[in-house]
């Protein structure tokens, strides 16, 4: 049962309590309703993908109560600080390099070195963020492929029974998503037009490119969603391993295969939600450990491709694909 919470003090307190507990709560912003989860809790972030039915891991926006809090988790240069001061709180999302030690789950970045951050202007979203005291990861609160919701009713139509609650703050004023601006490279790049106009951004930053983010130009990827394939481990990846060799490191799902020295357990109890939440961390860790100890390959145990397992399979197939074709 999904609770519909009135956006008063009690409702905000209840929503904050649920979020801190790892549950999912949809909430209104000035743009569209977001499907929120504690951004620092990898399992909550994985559950967001599950609830949306996303077939693969698209990076998510981390929402913050203030500019100060947002720039603590990313590397904001002078350009970023000037747009942040001018347009936050508001319908703008900035893609910036993650800071070392950034506590936001790697899954929210879908394995990228960057993080999308936004300070929403809606007073209820602000109150919720302040009460939670941590960043909230939130894509638009619709099932994958459906239209973004601008009322609590829209959210319920798509997600009733799949999330703990929706905080009803009435219809969204802007009604389209935030503008997504990539500032990871030398030149600013518009990844998605939205609530803040490109003209207003250009007035502050000068000419703004459109389309591919800097990181994907090098790899030839076409859309932000495809950026999920940007990170591939250095070691080759072997899928559906039913036996493991001594010179392999193992990404385990359930009781590990015998014969390997180095194992990263995705989920001892074989939960795809837990596995998704640990996937990027596991690949990075095995890649580093394996290279240090002279291993030749990462073997991956079979994971059922149902529910969130499909997104895991998609990501693993990209990692295992012949290099240069991702
Ligand atoms: O207005 C909005 O932005 C709403 C409210 C809830 O804040 N959120 C929203 O999230 O529209 P979502 O997940 O539906 O769209 C986020 C967009 C996607 O196109 C995603 O690919 C891109 O931002 N994005 C997120 N992180 C990124 C990153 N690290 N690099 C490049 N693109 C990123
Ligand atoms: Mg969306």
mmCIF file of N, CA, C and O in Angstrom, residues 180-220:
data_model
loop_
_atom_site.group_PDB
_atom_site.id
_atom_site.type_symbol
_atom_site.label_atom_id
_atom_site.label_comp_id
_atom_site.label_asym_id
_atom_site.label_seq_id
_atom_site.Cartn_x
_atom_site.Cartn_y
_atom_site.Cartn_z
ATOM 1 N N UNK A 180 19.553 19.979 -18.058
ATOM 2 C CA UNK A 180 20.756 19.270 -17.609
ATOM 3 C C UNK A 180 21.968 19.824 -18.354
ATOM 4 O O UNK A 180 22.042 19.757 -19.587
ATOM 5 N N UNK A 181 22.905 20.388 -17.589
ATOM 6 C CA UNK A 181 24.087 21.029 -18.158
ATOM 7 C C UNK A 181 25.335 20.290 -17.685
ATOM 8 O O UNK A 181 25.556 20.139 -16.484
ATOM 9 N N UNK A 182 26.130 19.847 -18.634
ATOM 10 C CA UNK A 182 27.366 19.125 -18.313
ATOM 11 C C UNK A 182 28.525 20.111 -18.250
ATOM 12 O O UNK A 182 28.822 20.792 -19.234
ATOM 13 N N UNK A 183 29.158 20.175 -17.069
ATOM 14 C CA UNK A 183 30.309 21.070 -16.909
ATOM 15 C C UNK A 183 31.561 20.275 -16.542
ATOM 16 O O UNK A 183 32.429 20.760 -15.831
ATOM 17 N N UNK A 184 31.651 19.046 -17.047
ATOM 18 C CA UNK A 184 32.831 18.236 -16.724
ATOM 19 C C UNK A 184 33.987 18.542 -17.676
ATOM 20 O O UNK A 184 35.133 18.215 -17.382
ATOM 21 N N UNK A 185 33.671 19.135 -18.814
ATOM 22 C CA UNK A 185 34.729 19.391 -19.799
ATOM 23 C C UNK A 185 35.044 20.869 -19.914
ATOM 24 O O UNK A 185 34.538 21.700 -19.156
ATOM 25 N N UNK A 186 35.868 21.191 -20.885
ATOM 26 C CA UNK A 186 36.305 22.575 -21.076
ATOM 27 C C UNK A 186 35.127 23.463 -21.471
ATOM 28 O O UNK A 186 35.018 24.605 -21.043
ATOM 29 N N UNK A 187 34.234 22.911 -22.319
ATOM 30 C CA UNK A 187 33.090 23.698 -22.779
ATOM 31 C C UNK A 187 31.799 23.154 -22.197
ATOM 32 O O UNK A 187 31.603 21.944 -22.145
ATOM 33 N N UNK A 188 30.899 24.057 -21.774
ATOM 34 C CA UNK A 188 29.611 23.602 -21.257
ATOM 35 C C UNK A 188 28.777 22.932 -22.344
ATOM 36 O O UNK A 188 28.787 23.387 -23.489
ATOM 37 N N UNK A 189 28.107 21.845 -21.989
ATOM 38 C CA UNK A 189 27.293 21.112 -22.966
ATOM 39 C C UNK A 189 25.884 20.905 -22.399
ATOM 40 O O UNK A 189 25.725 20.454 -21.262
ATOM 41 N N UNK A 190 24.889 21.243 -23.192
ATOM 42 C CA UNK A 190 23.499 21.044 -22.805
ATOM 43 C C UNK A 190 23.107 19.596 -23.119
ATOM 44 O O UNK A 190 23.096 19.187 -24.271
ATOM 45 N N UNK A 191 22.778 18.823 -22.081
ATOM 46 C CA UNK A 191 22.386 17.432 -22.307
ATOM 47 C C UNK A 191 20.878 17.284 -22.438
ATOM 48 O O UNK A 191 20.390 16.355 -23.058
ATOM 49 N N UNK A 192 20.136 18.211 -21.794
ATOM 50 C CA UNK A 192 18.673 18.169 -21.891
ATOM 51 C C UNK A 192 18.132 19.578 -21.690
ATOM 52 O O UNK A 192 18.431 20.201 -20.677
ATOM 53 N N UNK A 193 17.359 20.084 -22.655
ATOM 54 C CA UNK A 193 16.722 21.376 -22.422
ATOM 55 C C UNK A 193 15.662 21.221 -21.346
ATOM 56 O O UNK A 193 15.118 20.120 -21.176
ATOM 57 N N UNK A 194 15.371 22.270 -20.610
ATOM 58 C CA UNK A 194 14.385 22.157 -19.527
ATOM 59 C C UNK A 194 14.034 23.501 -18.951
ATOM 60 O O UNK A 194 14.043 24.510 -19.662
ATOM 61 N N UNK A 195 13.760 23.502 -17.646
ATOM 62 C CA UNK A 195 13.195 24.667 -16.969
ATOM 63 C C UNK A 195 14.008 25.949 -17.050
ATOM 64 O O UNK A 195 13.449 27.035 -16.951
ATOM 65 N N UNK A 196 15.330 25.886 -17.198
ATOM 66 C CA UNK A 196 16.153 27.093 -17.363
ATOM 67 C C UNK A 196 16.576 27.152 -18.829
ATOM 68 O O UNK A 196 17.073 26.164 -19.372
ATOM 69 N N UNK A 197 16.394 28.313 -19.455
ATOM 70 C CA UNK A 197 16.634 28.365 -20.909
ATOM 71 C C UNK A 197 18.118 28.421 -21.236
ATOM 72 O O UNK A 197 18.943 28.902 -20.452
ATOM 73 N N UNK A 198 18.446 27.918 -22.419
ATOM 74 C CA UNK A 198 19.834 27.906 -22.880
ATOM 75 C C UNK A 198 20.341 29.340 -23.052
ATOM 76 O O UNK A 198 21.512 29.628 -22.800
ATOM 77 N N UNK A 199 19.424 30.253 -23.402
ATOM 78 C CA UNK A 199 19.815 31.670 -23.558
ATOM 79 C C UNK A 199 20.278 32.237 -22.211
ATOM 80 O O UNK A 199 21.290 32.933 -22.137
ATOM 81 N N UNK A 200 19.518 31.935 -21.159
ATOM 82 C CA UNK A 200 19.895 32.437 -19.838
ATOM 83 C C UNK A 200 21.237 31.858 -19.382
ATOM 84 O O UNK A 200 22.041 32.540 -18.750
ATOM 85 N N UNK A 201 21.468 30.595 -19.739
ATOM 86 C CA UNK A 201 22.744 29.981 -19.361
ATOM 87 C C UNK A 201 23.879 30.599 -20.174
ATOM 88 O O UNK A 201 24.953 30.898 -19.640
ATOM 89 N N UNK A 202 23.633 30.806 -21.467
ATOM 90 C CA UNK A 202 24.661 31.361 -22.342
ATOM 91 C C UNK A 202 25.024 32.783 -21.928
ATOM 92 O O UNK A 202 26.184 33.204 -22.051
ATOM 93 N N UNK A 203 24.055 33.526 -21.399
ATOM 94 C CA UNK A 203 24.324 34.900 -20.962
ATOM 95 C C UNK A 203 25.397 34.909 -19.871
ATOM 96 O O UNK A 203 26.183 35.839 -19.751
ATOM 97 N N UNK A 204 25.418 33.832 -19.099
ATOM 98 C CA UNK A 204 26.380 33.751 -17.998
ATOM 99 C C UNK A 204 27.679 33.040 -18.412
ATOM 100 O O UNK A 204 28.767 33.404 -17.982
ATOM 101 N N UNK A 205 27.542 32.020 -19.278
ATOM 102 C CA UNK A 205 28.671 31.123 -19.548
ATOM 103 C C UNK A 205 29.296 31.298 -20.927
ATOM 104 O O UNK A 205 30.346 30.739 -21.201
ATOM 105 N N UNK A 206 28.618 32.055 -21.803
ATOM 106 C CA UNK A 206 29.087 32.087 -23.192
ATOM 107 C C UNK A 206 28.497 30.910 -23.935
ATOM 108 O O UNK A 206 27.585 30.245 -23.426
ATOM 109 N N UNK A 207 29.016 30.638 -25.157
ATOM 110 C CA UNK A 207 28.415 29.622 -26.029
ATOM 111 C C UNK A 207 28.310 28.254 -25.350
ATOM 112 O O UNK A 207 29.220 27.836 -24.628
ATOM 113 N N UNK A 208 27.171 27.585 -25.585
ATOM 114 C CA UNK A 208 26.929 26.272 -24.980
ATOM 115 C C UNK A 208 26.726 25.244 -26.080
ATOM 116 O O UNK A 208 25.904 25.442 -26.975
ATOM 117 N N UNK A 209 27.496 24.167 -26.017
ATOM 118 C CA UNK A 209 27.350 23.096 -27.003
ATOM 119 C C UNK A 209 26.099 22.302 -26.716
ATOM 120 O O UNK A 209 25.522 22.390 -25.630
ATOM 121 N N UNK A 210 25.682 21.533 -27.695
ATOM 122 C CA UNK A 210 24.488 20.702 -27.499
ATOM 123 C C UNK A 210 24.814 19.264 -27.810
ATOM 124 O O UNK A 210 25.622 18.988 -28.675
ATOM 125 N N UNK A 211 24.164 18.361 -27.078
ATOM 126 C CA UNK A 211 24.250 16.957 -27.447
ATOM 127 C C UNK A 211 25.138 16.156 -26.542
ATOM 128 O O UNK A 211 24.822 15.983 -25.375
ATOM 129 N N UNK A 212 26.270 15.704 -27.092
ATOM 130 C CA UNK A 212 27.074 14.742 -26.368
ATOM 131 C C UNK A 212 27.863 15.369 -25.237
ATOM 132 O O UNK A 212 28.463 16.420 -25.415
ATOM 133 N N UNK A 213 27.864 14.741 -24.057
ATOM 134 C CA UNK A 213 28.740 15.211 -23.002
ATOM 135 C C UNK A 213 30.197 14.935 -23.379
ATOM 136 O O UNK A 213 30.457 14.037 -24.171
ATOM 137 N N UNK A 214 31.146 15.719 -22.828
ATOM 138 C CA UNK A 214 32.549 15.562 -23.196
ATOM 139 C C UNK A 214 33.049 14.127 -23.085
ATOM 140 O O UNK A 214 33.749 13.636 -23.960
ATOM 141 N N UNK A 215 32.647 13.420 -22.027
ATOM 142 C CA UNK A 215 33.168 12.069 -21.816
ATOM 143 C C UNK A 215 32.779 11.141 -22.961
ATOM 144 O O UNK A 215 33.519 10.245 -23.321
ATOM 145 N N UNK A 216 31.586 11.372 -23.550
ATOM 146 C CA UNK A 216 31.121 10.430 -24.556
ATOM 147 C C UNK A 216 31.674 10.746 -25.941
ATOM 148 O O UNK A 216 31.679 9.905 -26.810
ATOM 149 N N UNK A 217 32.159 11.988 -26.136
ATOM 150 C CA UNK A 217 32.748 12.301 -27.440
ATOM 151 C C UNK A 217 33.898 11.358 -27.731
ATOM 152 O O UNK A 217 34.039 10.840 -28.830
ATOM 153 N N UNK A 218 34.683 11.116 -26.690
ATOM 154 C CA UNK A 218 35.844 10.242 -26.864
ATOM 155 C C UNK A 218 35.419 8.819 -27.204
ATOM 156 O O UNK A 218 36.069 8.131 -27.976
ATOM 157 N N UNK A 219 34.300 8.385 -26.638
ATOM 158 C CA UNK A 219 33.916 6.985 -26.809
ATOM 159 C C UNK A 219 32.848 6.806 -27.885
ATOM 160 O O UNK A 219 32.464 5.690 -28.194
ATOM 161 N N UNK A 220 32.353 7.913 -28.425
ATOM 162 C CA UNK A 220 31.390 7.823 -29.513
ATOM 163 C C UNK A 220 30.003 7.399 -29.083
ATOM 164 O O UNK A 220 29.209 6.909 -29.874
#
